[in-house]
Short mmCIF file of C-alpha atoms in Angstrom, two decimals:
data_model
loop_
_atom_site.label_atom_id
_atom_site.label_comp_id
_atom_site.label_asym_id
_atom_site.label_seq_id
_atom_site.Cartn_x
_atom_site.Cartn_y
_atom_site.Cartn_z
CA MET O 1 -24.68 -148.82 32.79
CA GLY O 2 -27.62 -146.51 33.58
CA VAL O 3 -29.02 -143.66 31.52
CA GLU O 4 -27.27 -141.03 29.40
CA VAL O 5 -29.18 -138.04 28.06
CA ASP O 6 -27.72 -135.36 25.78
CA ILE O 7 -30.51 -133.71 23.80
CA GLU O 8 -31.79 -130.43 22.39
CA LYS O 9 -35.41 -129.68 21.62
CA THR O 10 -37.25 -126.53 20.54
CA HIS O 11 -41.02 -126.47 20.36
CA LEU O 12 -43.86 -123.98 20.26
CA GLN O 13 -45.74 -123.20 23.45
CA ALA O 14 -48.97 -121.33 24.01
CA LYS O 15 -49.19 -117.97 22.22
CA LYS O 16 -46.64 -119.35 19.71
CA SER O 17 -43.65 -118.63 21.96
CA GLU O 18 -40.63 -120.89 21.52
CA PHE O 19 -39.18 -123.02 24.31
CA SER O 20 -35.70 -124.47 23.86
CA LEU O 21 -34.39 -127.29 26.04
CA LYS O 22 -30.78 -128.43 26.37
CA ALA O 23 -30.44 -131.38 28.75
CA HIS O 24 -27.20 -133.23 29.37
CA PHE O 25 -26.80 -135.66 32.28
CA SER O 26 -26.05 -139.27 33.13
CA SER O 27 -27.03 -141.50 36.02
CA ASP O 28 -26.32 -145.06 37.12
CA ASN O 29 -28.97 -147.60 38.10
CA GLU O 30 -30.19 -145.37 40.90
CA ILE O 31 -32.79 -142.68 41.59
CA ALA O 32 -32.08 -139.47 39.71
CA VAL O 33 -34.37 -136.60 40.69
CA LEU O 34 -35.17 -133.77 38.26
CA PHE O 35 -35.85 -130.78 40.49
CA GLY O 36 -36.71 -127.23 39.55
CA PRO O 37 -39.43 -124.70 38.73
CA SER O 38 -42.48 -125.41 36.58
CA GLY O 39 -41.88 -124.96 32.87
CA ALA O 40 -38.15 -125.66 33.08
CA GLY O 41 -38.26 -128.72 30.79
CA LYS O 42 -38.35 -131.64 33.25
CA THR O 43 -41.45 -133.34 31.83
CA LEU O 44 -40.23 -132.67 28.28
CA THR O 45 -37.07 -134.58 29.19
CA LEU O 46 -39.12 -137.58 30.39
CA HIS O 47 -41.21 -137.47 27.21
CA ALA O 48 -38.05 -137.55 25.11
CA ILE O 49 -36.70 -140.57 27.02
CA ALA O 50 -40.05 -142.38 26.67
CA GLY O 51 -40.26 -141.66 22.94
CA LEU O 52 -43.32 -139.44 23.23
CA VAL O 53 -41.34 -136.48 21.87
CA LYS O 54 -38.55 -136.58 19.30
CA PRO O 55 -35.57 -134.33 20.14
CA ASP O 56 -34.13 -132.11 17.40
CA LYS O 57 -30.67 -133.52 17.99
CA GLY O 58 -28.64 -135.52 20.46
CA ARG O 59 -28.54 -138.97 21.99
CA ILE O 60 -30.36 -141.06 24.60
CA ARG O 61 -28.92 -144.35 25.83
CA VAL O 62 -30.35 -146.62 28.54
CA ASN O 63 -28.31 -149.53 29.93
CA GLY O 64 -26.19 -149.63 26.80
CA ARG O 65 -29.10 -149.52 24.36
CA ILE O 66 -29.54 -146.54 22.04
CA TYR O 67 -33.06 -145.10 22.22
CA PHE O 68 -32.32 -142.03 20.13
CA ASP O 69 -29.34 -140.84 18.11
CA SER O 70 -29.86 -138.03 15.62
CA GLU O 71 -26.50 -138.60 13.87
CA ARG O 72 -27.20 -142.31 13.31
CA ASN O 73 -30.89 -141.72 12.53
CA ILE O 74 -32.03 -143.97 15.39
CA ASN O 75 -35.37 -143.26 17.07
CA LEU O 76 -36.97 -146.28 18.72
CA SER O 77 -40.74 -146.27 19.13
CA PRO O 78 -42.15 -146.05 22.69
CA GLN O 79 -43.08 -149.74 22.47
CA GLU O 80 -39.50 -150.72 21.56
CA ARG O 81 -37.98 -148.75 24.43
CA ARG O 82 -39.50 -150.79 27.29
CA VAL O 83 -40.12 -147.80 29.53
CA GLY O 84 -42.20 -147.83 32.70
CA TYR O 85 -43.98 -144.48 33.05
CA VAL O 86 -46.10 -143.31 35.98
CA PHE O 87 -47.96 -140.09 35.28
CA GLN O 88 -48.91 -137.44 37.82
CA ASN O 89 -52.60 -138.36 37.56
CA PHE O 90 -51.83 -142.13 37.62
CA ALA O 91 -53.55 -142.65 34.18
CA LEU O 92 -55.31 -145.85 35.28
CA PHE O 93 -58.02 -147.15 32.97
CA PRO O 94 -61.28 -146.36 34.81
CA HIS O 95 -63.21 -149.21 33.12
CA LEU O 96 -60.68 -151.89 34.12
CA THR O 97 -60.20 -153.57 37.47
CA VAL O 98 -56.95 -153.34 39.41
CA GLU O 99 -55.97 -156.78 38.09
CA LYS O 100 -56.61 -155.85 34.46
CA ASN O 101 -54.88 -152.48 34.87
CA ILE O 102 -51.73 -154.13 36.19
CA MET O 103 -51.79 -156.94 33.59
CA PHE O 104 -52.50 -154.54 30.70
CA GLY O 105 -48.96 -154.28 29.39
CA LEU O 106 -48.10 -157.97 29.54
CA ARG O 107 -47.97 -159.93 26.31
CA SER O 108 -49.08 -163.05 28.13
CA LYS O 109 -52.00 -162.62 30.51
CA LYS O 110 -51.07 -165.93 32.13
CA ASP O 111 -48.04 -164.62 34.02
CA VAL O 112 -49.73 -165.07 37.39
CA LYS O 113 -46.43 -165.37 39.28
CA GLU O 114 -45.28 -161.87 38.27
CA PHE O 115 -48.74 -160.47 39.02
CA GLU O 116 -48.66 -161.97 42.53
CA ARG O 117 -45.17 -160.55 43.00
CA MET O 118 -46.45 -157.05 42.26
CA LEU O 119 -49.31 -157.51 44.73
CA ASP O 120 -46.76 -158.53 47.36
CA ILE O 121 -44.33 -155.69 46.70
CA PHE O 122 -47.00 -153.00 46.83
CA GLU O 123 -49.19 -154.68 49.45
CA ILE O 124 -52.37 -154.42 47.37
CA HIS O 125 -53.78 -157.92 47.93
CA GLY O 126 -57.57 -157.83 48.12
CA LEU O 127 -57.91 -154.94 45.66
CA GLU O 128 -57.72 -157.04 42.48
CA LYS O 129 -61.42 -156.78 41.57
CA ARG O 130 -61.87 -153.13 42.47
CA TYR O 131 -62.02 -150.30 39.97
CA PRO O 132 -59.88 -147.10 40.24
CA SER O 133 -62.89 -145.10 41.46
CA GLN O 134 -63.05 -147.43 44.48
CA LEU O 135 -59.41 -146.80 45.51
CA SER O 136 -57.70 -144.15 47.61
CA GLY O 137 -55.02 -141.93 46.08
CA GLY O 138 -52.24 -143.99 47.64
CA GLN O 139 -53.76 -147.25 46.38
CA CYS O 140 -54.08 -145.80 42.85
CA GLN O 141 -50.42 -144.81 42.95
CA ARG O 142 -49.30 -148.28 44.04
CA VAL O 143 -51.39 -149.85 41.28
CA ALA O 144 -49.83 -147.46 38.75
CA LEU O 145 -46.33 -148.41 39.95
CA ALA O 146 -47.19 -152.11 39.76
CA ARG O 147 -48.46 -151.69 36.19
CA ALA O 148 -45.28 -149.84 35.22
CA LEU O 149 -42.97 -152.49 36.69
CA ILE O 150 -44.73 -155.74 35.79
CA THR O 151 -43.42 -155.49 32.21
CA GLN O 152 -39.83 -155.46 33.55
CA PRO O 153 -38.90 -152.13 31.95
CA GLN O 154 -35.36 -150.93 31.26
CA ILE O 155 -36.05 -147.59 32.98
CA LEU O 156 -38.75 -146.21 35.29
CA LEU O 157 -39.99 -142.63 34.79
CA LEU O 158 -42.05 -140.92 37.49
CA ASP O 159 -43.64 -137.53 36.81
CA GLU O 160 -44.46 -135.95 40.20
CA PRO O 161 -45.88 -139.25 41.48
CA PHE O 162 -46.64 -138.03 45.01
CA SER O 163 -47.83 -134.46 44.43
CA SER O 164 -51.56 -135.13 44.86
CA LEU O 165 -51.23 -137.32 47.95
CA ASP O 166 -51.50 -136.49 51.65
CA TYR O 167 -48.38 -136.32 53.80
CA ALA O 168 -48.64 -139.77 55.40
CA THR O 169 -49.27 -141.46 52.04
CA ARG O 170 -46.34 -139.61 50.45
CA VAL O 171 -44.00 -140.82 53.20
CA ARG O 172 -45.22 -144.40 52.76
CA LEU O 173 -44.77 -144.35 48.99
CA ARG O 174 -41.31 -142.81 49.25
CA ARG O 175 -40.35 -145.78 51.39
CA ASP O 176 -41.92 -148.14 48.83
CA LEU O 177 -39.89 -146.55 46.06
CA LYS O 178 -36.67 -146.84 48.06
CA LYS O 179 -37.46 -150.53 48.55
CA ILE O 180 -38.05 -150.96 44.81
CA ARG O 181 -34.75 -149.25 44.05
CA GLU O 182 -32.96 -151.98 46.04
CA MET O 183 -34.84 -154.76 44.21
CA ILE O 184 -34.46 -153.72 40.57
CA GLU O 185 -31.30 -152.83 38.66
CA ILE O 186 -32.66 -150.10 36.42
CA PRO O 187 -32.41 -146.31 36.40
CA ILE O 188 -35.30 -144.45 38.03
CA ILE O 189 -35.92 -140.82 37.08
CA LEU O 190 -38.33 -138.86 39.27
CA ILE O 191 -39.66 -135.31 38.86
CA THR O 192 -40.54 -133.26 41.92
CA HIS O 193 -40.99 -129.64 43.03
CA ASN O 194 -40.75 -130.64 46.69
CA PRO O 195 -37.33 -129.87 48.29
CA VAL O 196 -37.82 -132.51 51.02
CA GLU O 197 -38.65 -135.12 48.40
CA ALA O 198 -35.67 -134.07 46.30
CA TYR O 199 -33.30 -134.36 49.25
CA THR O 200 -34.58 -137.64 50.64
CA MET O 201 -35.22 -139.52 47.39
CA ALA O 202 -32.30 -138.60 45.14
CA ASP O 203 -29.08 -140.52 44.73
CA THR O 204 -28.25 -137.92 42.08
CA LEU O 205 -29.99 -134.54 42.09
CA ILE O 206 -30.37 -132.68 38.77
CA VAL O 207 -31.46 -129.07 39.21
CA TYR O 208 -33.22 -127.51 36.22
CA ARG O 209 -33.47 -123.87 35.25
CA TYR O 210 -35.64 -122.60 32.39
CA GLY O 211 -34.58 -124.64 29.36
CA GLY O 212 -31.56 -126.36 30.86
CA ILE O 213 -29.68 -127.79 33.81
CA GLU O 214 -28.16 -125.58 36.50
CA GLN O 215 -26.39 -128.06 38.80
CA ILE O 216 -25.88 -131.83 39.19
CA GLY O 217 -24.59 -133.57 42.30
CA LEU O 218 -25.38 -135.28 45.57
CA PRO O 219 -28.38 -133.80 47.42
CA LYS O 220 -26.30 -132.82 50.46
CA GLU O 221 -23.76 -131.05 48.28
CA ILE O 222 -26.37 -129.05 46.35
CA PHE O 223 -28.48 -128.14 49.40
CA ASN O 224 -25.44 -126.94 51.33
CA LYS O 225 -23.32 -125.56 48.48
CA PRO O 226 -25.56 -124.32 45.67
CA LYS O 227 -23.62 -122.98 42.71
CA SER O 228 -25.89 -119.96 42.15
CA GLU O 229 -28.40 -117.75 43.92
CA ARG O 230 -31.13 -119.33 41.79
CA VAL O 231 -30.29 -122.83 43.08
CA ALA O 232 -29.97 -121.54 46.64
CA ARG O 233 -33.53 -120.21 46.55
CA LEU O 234 -34.83 -123.44 44.99
CA VAL O 235 -33.41 -125.53 47.84
CA GLY O 236 -34.94 -123.25 50.46
CA ILE O 237 -32.11 -120.91 51.39
CA ASN O 238 -33.50 -117.42 52.01
CA ASN O 239 -30.55 -115.87 53.85
CA ILE O 240 -28.78 -114.61 50.71
CA PHE O 241 -26.66 -111.48 50.62
CA LYS O 242 -24.35 -109.54 48.31
CA GLY O 243 -20.93 -108.30 49.34
CA LYS O 244 -17.39 -107.46 48.34
CA VAL O 245 -14.24 -109.27 49.44
CA CYS O 246 -12.17 -106.89 51.57
CA ASN O 247 -9.51 -109.32 52.86
CA VAL O 248 -8.21 -112.77 51.92
CA LEU O 249 -6.43 -114.75 54.65
CA GLU O 250 -4.94 -118.24 54.69
CA TYR O 251 -8.14 -120.11 55.55
CA GLU O 252 -10.85 -117.46 55.54
CA VAL O 253 -12.08 -114.35 53.81
CA VAL O 254 -13.65 -111.15 55.09
CA ILE O 255 -16.65 -109.87 53.15
CA GLN O 256 -18.16 -106.42 53.46
CA SER O 257 -21.95 -106.61 53.26
CA GLN O 258 -24.27 -104.65 55.55
CA GLU O 259 -21.63 -105.56 58.14
CA LYS O 260 -18.36 -107.46 57.83
CA ILE O 261 -18.63 -111.25 57.96
CA ILE O 262 -15.96 -113.95 58.05
CA ALA O 263 -16.40 -117.00 55.80
CA PRO O 264 -14.37 -120.04 54.76
CA LYS O 265 -11.93 -119.30 51.96
CA ILE O 266 -12.62 -120.67 48.49
CA SER O 267 -10.13 -120.74 45.63
CA GLY O 268 -9.97 -117.92 43.14
CA LEU O 269 -11.17 -115.12 45.40
CA GLU O 270 -9.36 -111.80 45.34
CA ILE O 271 -9.77 -108.54 47.22
CA GLY O 272 -12.44 -106.46 45.49
CA ASP O 273 -14.38 -109.44 44.08
CA GLU O 274 -18.14 -109.10 44.30
CA VAL O 275 -19.80 -112.23 45.67
CA THR O 276 -23.08 -113.70 46.78
CA TRP O 277 -23.02 -115.53 50.09
CA CYS O 278 -25.70 -117.50 51.91
CA ILE O 279 -26.41 -119.53 55.01
CA ARG O 280 -29.21 -121.96 55.78
CA SER O 281 -31.75 -120.81 58.34
CA ASP O 282 -31.02 -123.76 60.64
CA GLN O 283 -27.33 -122.75 60.78
CA VAL O 284 -28.04 -119.32 62.29
CA MET O 285 -27.63 -119.80 66.05
CA VAL O 286 -29.60 -117.81 68.61
CA LEU O 287 -27.20 -117.04 71.47
CA ARG O 288 -28.01 -117.44 75.16
CA GLU O 289 -26.95 -114.50 77.32
CA ASP O 290 -26.32 -116.73 80.33
CA ARG O 291 -23.76 -118.98 78.61
CA PRO O 292 -20.20 -118.43 77.35
CA LEU O 293 -19.71 -118.58 73.59
CA GLY O 294 -18.50 -121.81 72.09
CA LYS O 295 -15.75 -121.82 69.47
CA ALA O 296 -18.18 -122.55 66.61
CA VAL O 297 -20.29 -119.45 67.32
CA GLU O 298 -17.82 -116.91 68.67
CA ARG O 299 -17.59 -114.98 65.38
CA ASN O 300 -20.08 -113.31 63.06
CA ILE O 301 -22.25 -112.16 65.96
CA PHE O 302 -25.05 -109.75 65.12
CA SER O 303 -28.14 -108.41 66.84
CA GLY O 304 -31.68 -107.90 65.68
CA ARG O 305 -35.32 -107.68 66.68
CA ILE O 306 -37.76 -110.55 66.18
CA SER O 307 -40.41 -109.25 63.76
CA GLU O 308 -42.37 -112.47 63.16
CA ILE O 309 -42.58 -116.03 64.47
CA ILE O 310 -44.09 -118.98 62.60
CA HIS O 311 -44.69 -122.34 64.29
CA LYS O 312 -43.96 -125.14 61.81
CA GLY O 313 -44.84 -128.06 64.10
CA MET O 314 -41.41 -129.53 64.87
CA SER O 315 -39.63 -126.18 64.67
CA TYR O 316 -40.09 -122.42 64.78
CA LEU O 317 -39.19 -119.96 62.04
CA LEU O 318 -38.05 -116.53 63.25
CA PHE O 319 -37.68 -113.41 61.12
CA ILE O 320 -35.04 -111.03 62.44
CA ASP O 321 -34.67 -107.34 61.50
CA GLY O 322 -31.29 -105.89 62.35
CA ASP O 323 -27.69 -105.87 61.18
CA PHE O 324 -28.86 -108.47 58.66
CA ASN O 325 -32.48 -109.34 57.95
CA LEU O 326 -32.38 -113.03 58.71
CA GLU O 327 -34.55 -116.12 58.71
CA VAL O 328 -33.77 -118.45 61.62
CA GLU O 329 -35.14 -121.96 62.13
CA MET O 330 -34.82 -123.60 65.51
CA PRO O 331 -36.21 -126.68 67.29
CA VAL O 332 -39.27 -126.31 69.49
CA HIS O 333 -37.41 -127.21 72.71
CA ALA O 334 -34.74 -124.53 72.10
CA PHE O 335 -37.34 -121.89 71.23
CA GLU O 336 -39.41 -122.57 74.34
CA ARG O 337 -36.35 -122.63 76.63
CA LEU O 338 -35.31 -119.16 75.45
CA CYS O 339 -38.81 -117.66 75.92
CA LEU O 340 -38.63 -115.83 72.60
CA GLU O 341 -41.38 -113.49 71.42
CA VAL O 342 -42.09 -110.89 68.76
CA GLY O 343 -40.39 -107.60 69.58
CA LYS O 344 -37.55 -109.11 71.59
CA THR O 345 -33.98 -108.13 70.63
CA ILE O 346 -31.60 -111.07 70.41
CA LYS O 347 -28.07 -111.89 69.33
CA VAL O 348 -27.33 -114.51 66.70
CA SER O 349 -24.21 -116.11 65.29
CA LEU O 350 -23.76 -116.96 61.61
CA LYS O 351 -21.63 -120.09 61.88
CA LYS O 352 -18.53 -119.40 59.82
CA SER O 353 -18.19 -123.03 58.68
CA GLU O 354 -21.74 -122.98 57.24
CA ILE O 355 -21.45 -119.78 55.19
CA HIS O 356 -21.31 -120.60 51.50
CA ILE O 357 -19.86 -118.22 48.94
CA VAL O 358 -21.04 -118.05 45.34
CA LYS O 359 -18.64 -116.06 43.19
CA GLU O 360 -21.26 -114.15 41.25
CA CYS O 361 -23.05 -110.84 41.49
#
């Protein structure tokens, strides 16, 4: 079961420019995260699923039920679709109490048992008689989730639900959502621009580009093996370089960039092919002069000068100018042990196993 989306939609934007969306994906009863830049069509996709926008053509099916089918002339109203929708700004009714906000969508206002269940799940007992203006951002979000779920929807849609919240509240609500995912057998589709949120929340990650979908897969797969330079930058990879294949061996390839680098072999590569290759900043190893090289870091060794250091709290980000201009992220304890500072020349190893090749240029 789950959700299947295969739609096309063109509509006018500001200044009468046209925006065309083609979205095709499917997901089981799990959390699917729509991730990508603003204006790519993520919210438009949610609106189409909810029935707030009618696609030009295509099909939407949720748990076996057709919501939209242009060929069969099916287009269920939003009320018929039984969709739970949590908007970015929560969209609580300011003149209603928490209790009345949560109970708003129920046909019978006497379903006290389900109301109490929502209070338990979201730990909002004692807030029933308060108004939205008397709640914190995290409390408003939990009330909005309770209102969306009390009607027992067939699918839950979440449009950047944590973007306006502080870090601690975001972490708490992510845990709440994971708990909900284990309790209800419906698809959950969540929009985010936050790479950490995308990685930690998604069972299936759907990466959008302008007007379409660039890559679909498991978060770990997409973050470590993006299919394009555009996806690599979206997931936070900034060590991206161009090169040309100069040798193809049994298990590895040699690429000529600023310097020669050795990378794992991928199928279809030939000598002379132009490629893009990348490596995550936490997979660039700063080498210690007082220790012998381990097998994992004995190749792809380059030198450079530290031009900038940024303390990120749990780690340090180093910018290296040299054979390659690199971004290196390392834990605080390793940074402090090496006594690194701006202006110091160091050697680094680009771990061969962590270099990812994109056959494009």
